[in-house]
C-alpha positions in Angstrom: -15.7 -16.6 -78.5 -19.4 -17.6 -79.0 -21.8 -16.5 -76.4 -25.1 -18.1 -75.5 -27.3 -15.4 -77.1 -25.4 -15.7 -80.4 -25.0 -19.5 -80.4 -26.3 -21.1 -83.6 -26.2 -24.5 -85.3 -26.2 -25.6 -88.9 -28.8 -28.2 -89.9 -27.1 -31.6 -90.5 -28.0 -33.8 -93.4 -31.2 -35.9 -93.0 -29.4 -39.2 -92.2 -27.2 -37.6 -89.6 -30.3 -36.0 -88.0 -31.8 -39.4 -87.7 -28.7 -40.9 -86.1 -28.2 -37.9 -83.7 -31.8 -37.5 -82.6 -31.6 -39.8 -79.6 -28.4 -38.1 -78.5 -30.1 -34.7 -78.7 -32.9 -35.8 -76.4 -30.3 -37.3 -74.0 -28.3 -34.1 -73.8 -31.5 -32.0 -73.5 -32.3 -33.9 -70.3 -28.9 -33.4 -68.7 -28.7 -31.4 -65.5 -25.0 -31.9 -64.8 -22.0 -29.8 -66.0 -22.7 -27.7 -69.1 -21.4 -28.5 -72.5 -18.2 -26.7 -73.6 -19.7 -24.9 -76.6 -22.4 -23.2 -74.6 -21.1 -20.4 -72.5 -21.8 -16.8 -71.6 -19.2 -14.0 -71.0 -19.4 -11.7 -68.1 -17.3 -8.5 -68.1 -15.5 -7.1 -65.1 -14.3 -3.5 -64.6 -10.6 -2.9 -63.6 -11.6 -1.0 -60.4 -8.7 -2.6 -58.6 -5.6 -4.6 -59.4 -6.8 -6.9 -62.3 -5.3 -10.1 -60.7 -7.0 -9.4 -57.4 -10.2 -8.7 -59.3 -10.1 -12.0 -61.2 -9.2 -13.9 -58.0 -12.3 -12.4 -56.3 -14.8 -13.2 -59.0 -13.6 -16.6 -60.3 -15.4 -18.5 -57.5 -18.6 -16.7 -58.4 -18.2 -17.6 -62.1 -17.7 -21.3 -61.2 -20.7 -21.2 -58.9 -22.9 -19.6 -61.6 -21.7 -22.1 -64.1 -23.1 -24.9 -62.0 -26.3 -23.2 -61.2 -27.3 -22.1 -64.7 -25.9 -25.1 -66.6 -23.7 -22.9 -68.9 -20.0 -22.1 -68.6 -19.5 -18.6 -67.3 -16.3 -17.0 -68.5 -15.0 -13.8 -67.0 -13.7 -11.0 -69.3 -11.5 -8.5 -67.6 -11.6 -5.1 -69.3 -8.6 -2.9 -69.7 -10.7 0.3 -69.6 -14.0 1.2 -67.9 -15.7 2.6 -71.0 -14.7 -0.4 -73.1 -17.5 -2.3 -71.5 -20.1 -0.3 -73.4 -18.5 -1.3 -76.7 -18.2 -4.9 -75.6 -21.9 -5.0 -74.7 -23.0 -3.2 -77.9 -21.0 -5.6 -80.2 -22.2 -8.7 -78.2 -18.6 -9.6 -77.2 -19.9 -10.0 -73.7 -23.4 -11.0 -72.6 -23.5 -9.3 -69.2 -21.2 -7.3 -66.9 -20.8 -6.2 -63.3 -21.2 -2.5 -63.9 -20.3 0.3 -61.7 -23.0 2.9 -61.0 -21.9 5.3 -63.8 -21.2 2.6 -66.4 -24.5 1.0 -65.3 -26.4 4.3 -65.8 -24.6 4.8 -69.1 -25.4 1.3 -70.4 -29.0 1.7 -69.3 -29.3 5.0 -71.1 -27.6 4.0 -74.3 -28.2 0.2 -74.6 -31.2 -0.4 -72.3 -29.4 -3.1 -70.4 -31.3 -4.8 -67.6 -29.9 -4.6 -64.0 -30.4 -8.0 -62.3 -28.8 -8.0 -58.8 -26.1 -6.3 -56.7 -24.2 -7.3 -53.6 -24.8 -6.2 -50.0 -21.7 -5.0 -48.3 -20.5 -6.3 -44.9 -21.9 -3.2 -43.3 -25.4 -4.0 -44.6 -25.4 -1.4 -47.4 -25.9 -2.2 -51.1 -24.5 1.2 -52.1 -21.2 3.0 -52.2 -19.9 6.6 -52.4 -16.9 8.4 -53.5 -14.2 10.0 -51.3 -12.1 13.0 -52.1 -8.9 12.9 -50.0 -5.5 14.5 -49.4 -2.4 13.8 -47.3 -3.0 14.7 -43.7 0.3 16.7 -43.7 -0.5 18.6 -46.9 -2.2 21.6 -45.3 -5.0 21.3 -47.8 -8.4 21.8 -46.2 -10.7 23.0 -49.0 -10.9 23.5 -52.7 -9.1 26.9 -52.5 -6.1 25.0 -51.1 -6.0 22.6 -54.1 -5.3 25.3 -56.7 -2.0 24.6 -58.5 -1.8 21.1 -57.0 -1.8 17.7 -58.7 -5.1 15.8 -58.9 -5.4 12.1 -59.6 -8.6 10.6 -60.9 -9.6 7.0 -61.8 -11.3 6.9 -65.2 -13.7 8.9 -67.3 -16.4 6.3 -66.9 -16.5 6.1 -63.1 -18.9 7.8 -60.6 -16.5 8.0 -57.6 -13.4 8.5 -59.8 -14.6 11.2 -62.2 -18.3 12.2 -62.2 -18.4 12.9 -58.4 -15.2 15.1 -58.4 -16.3 16.9 -61.6 -19.7 17.8 -60.1 -18.0 18.7 -56.7 -15.5 21.1 -58.3 -18.2 22.7 -60.5 -20.2 23.3 -57.3 -17.2 25.1 -55.9 -16.6 27.3 -58.9 -14.0 25.1 -60.7 -15.2 24.6 -64.3 -11.8 23.8 -65.9 -9.5 21.3 -64.2 -6.7 22.1 -66.7 -6.4 25.7 -65.5 -7.1 25.1 -61.8 -4.7 22.3 -61.2 -1.0 22.1 -62.0 -1.8 18.6 -63.4 -4.5 16.1 -63.4 -4.3 12.5 -64.6 -6.1 9.2 -64.6 -4.5 6.3 -62.6 -6.9 3.6 -64.1 -8.1 2.1 -60.8 -9.3 3.2 -57.4 -6.5 1.5 -55.5 -4.0 3.2 -57.7 -5.4 6.7 -56.9 -5.1 6.0 -53.1 -1.5 4.8 -53.5 -0.6 7.8 -55.6 -1.7 10.3 -52.8 -0.3 8.0 -50.1 3.1 7.9 -51.8 3.2 11.7 -52.6 2.8 11.3 -56.4 -0.4 13.4 -56.2 -1.8 16.0 -53.8 -5.5 15.2 -54.2 -7.2 11.9 -55.1 -10.6 10.3 -55.4 -11.8 6.7 -55.0 -14.8 4.7 -54.0 -15.2 4.1 -50.3 -15.3 0.3 -50.5 -11.8 0.2 -52.1 -10.5 2.9 -49.8 -11.7 0.9 -46.7 -10.3 -2.4 -48.1 -6.9 -0.7 -48.5 -7.1 0.6 -44.9 -7.4 -3.1 -43.8 -4.4 -3.9 -45.9 -2.2 -0.9 -45.0 -3.0 1.1 -41.8 -1.0 4.1 -43.3 -4.1 4.9 -45.4 -6.1 5.9 -42.3 -3.1 7.4 -40.6 -1.7 9.6 -43.4 -4.8 10.5 -45.5 -7.8 12.6 -44.6 -11.2 12.6 -46.4 -12.4 16.1 -47.3 -15.6 15.3 -49.1 -17.9 12.3 -50.0 -20.5 11.8 -52.7 -24.1 10.8 -52.4 -24.8 7.0 -52.2 -25.1 5.2 -55.5 -25.8 1.4 -56.3 -22.9 -1.0 -55.7 -21.6 -2.9 -58.8 -24.4 -5.0 -60.0 -24.8 -7.6 -62.8 -26.5 -6.1 -65.8 -27.5 -8.2 -68.8 -27.9 -7.2 -72.5 -31.4 -6.4 -73.5 -31.5 -9.3 -76.0 -30.4 -12.0 -73.6 -32.8 -14.9 -73.3 -35.3 -14.1 -70.6 -35.0 -17.6 -69.0 -31.3 -17.2 -68.8 -31.7 -13.7 -67.2 -34.0 -15.2 -64.6 -31.6 -18.1 -63.9 -28.7 -15.7 -63.3 -30.8 -13.5 -61.1 -32.1 -16.4 -59.0 -28.6 -17.9 -58.6 -27.2 -14.5 -57.3 -30.2 -14.0 -55.0 -29.8 -17.5 -53.6 -26.0 -17.3 -52.8 -26.6 -16.8 -49.1 -28.8 -19.9 -48.9 -26.0 -22.5 -49.4 -22.6 -23.2 -47.8 -20.9 -23.0 -51.2 -22.6 -19.7 -51.9 -21.7 -18.2 -48.6 -18.1 -19.0 -49.3 -18.3 -17.2 -52.6 -19.9 -14.2 -50.8 -17.1 -14.2 -48.3 -14.5 -13.8 -51.1 -16.5 -10.9 -52.5 -16.8 -9.2 -49.2 -20.5 -9.4 -49.3 -23.4 -10.9 -47.3 -25.9 -11.5 -50.0 -27.3 -10.1 -53.3 -30.5 -8.0 -53.7 -32.6 -7.2 -56.8 -31.6 -4.1 -58.7 -33.7 -1.9 -61.0 -33.1 0.9 -63.5 -34.7 3.3 -61.0 -31.8 2.7 -58.6 -29.5 4.6 -60.8 -31.3 8.0 -60.5 -28.7 9.5 -58.1 -26.1 8.8 -60.7 -28.2 10.6 -63.4 -28.5 13.5 -61.1 -24.8 13.7 -60.4 -24.0 13.4 -64.1 -26.4 16.3 -64.9 -24.7 18.4 -62.3 -21.3 17.6 -63.8 -22.7 18.7 -67.2 -22.8 15.2 -68.7 -25.7 14.0 -71.0 -25.7 10.3 -70.5 -27.5 9.5 -73.8 -24.8 11.3 -75.8 -21.7 10.7 -73.6 -18.8 9.2 -75.5 -16.1 7.5 -73.4 -12.6 8.4 -74.4 -9.1 8.3 -73.1 -6.9 11.4 -73.6 
C-alpha cells in the first residue's frame, strides 16, 4: 500500500504531458472526494476486541477522509509493539498510540503527537487498575505470592509498565519467581475477563476499558475489586511520523480539534466515547517516562518482544 508521504509519480513522455496538463490543473482544484491513489494509513492498537476497535474508529476515518481530501485507511495491529516497526518502515503514516507506545515512538522515532480525545468525564488522561476477585481474599502484594497474574502486553503502560513499577516498589523484582504464573492476554478487556472468570487471580487494565466493561457487564463491579491505580497518563492520541508533510499534519490536527463543531463530528465523538479532541505535546508523556524509569526501562533502548 502506498502512503501519502511515499507517493511518487514517473514523468510521462512530452506529448502525454501536453495532453494531460489541463487535467492536472482540473484535479488540483478539486475539493471533493479524494483520488483513490492518494491515501494515508493510520494504525490502531489492539487494546480491546479488534472488531469492536475497528467499528469504533471507522466513522472517524471516514470523517477525516472528507476533511483532509485523502483516503484514510485504518490498519489494525496484531501486537502493540509492532506499531514501532510499522512507523519506522513507513508502512503506516500515523497511529493512535497509547501512552507507553507514544513515549516509545517519541523517544526512538521522534514522532509528533497531534491531538487526543477528552473522555466523557472531562479528562484527557487514563490510568491503570490492578484488581482481583472480591472473594479471593487478596488484599495486598503479599497475598499475591504464588498466584496467577495476567498482564496485557509488553508495550502498554496500564498493562505492563505500571504493574512492573508497582511490584518493584513493593519488593518484587522477579515476576517469574513471585507468581505461580504470569502471562499476557493481548488486550485490556481480555485481562478483565480472565480475572472475572477465574482464569487468573490478579489482573491489570486501563480504567477506560475497565469502566466500559462495567457498563456492559455489571459483574465486573460486583465481583472485582481494585487494589491499586497508576498515575494519570495521556489518553490514546494521534501521532504522526516525523517526515510527514507539515501541511498534512496540520490538516489532521485541525480536523480532530474541530470534531465537536459539526453534527457529523459530534456523532463520530459519540461512537468514540469522547466529547472533543485537545492538542497533545511530547511533554505530556513525562509521567510515562517517569514510570518507565521506575520499572527499570530505558525507553531509547527498549526493544519490544513477545515471549
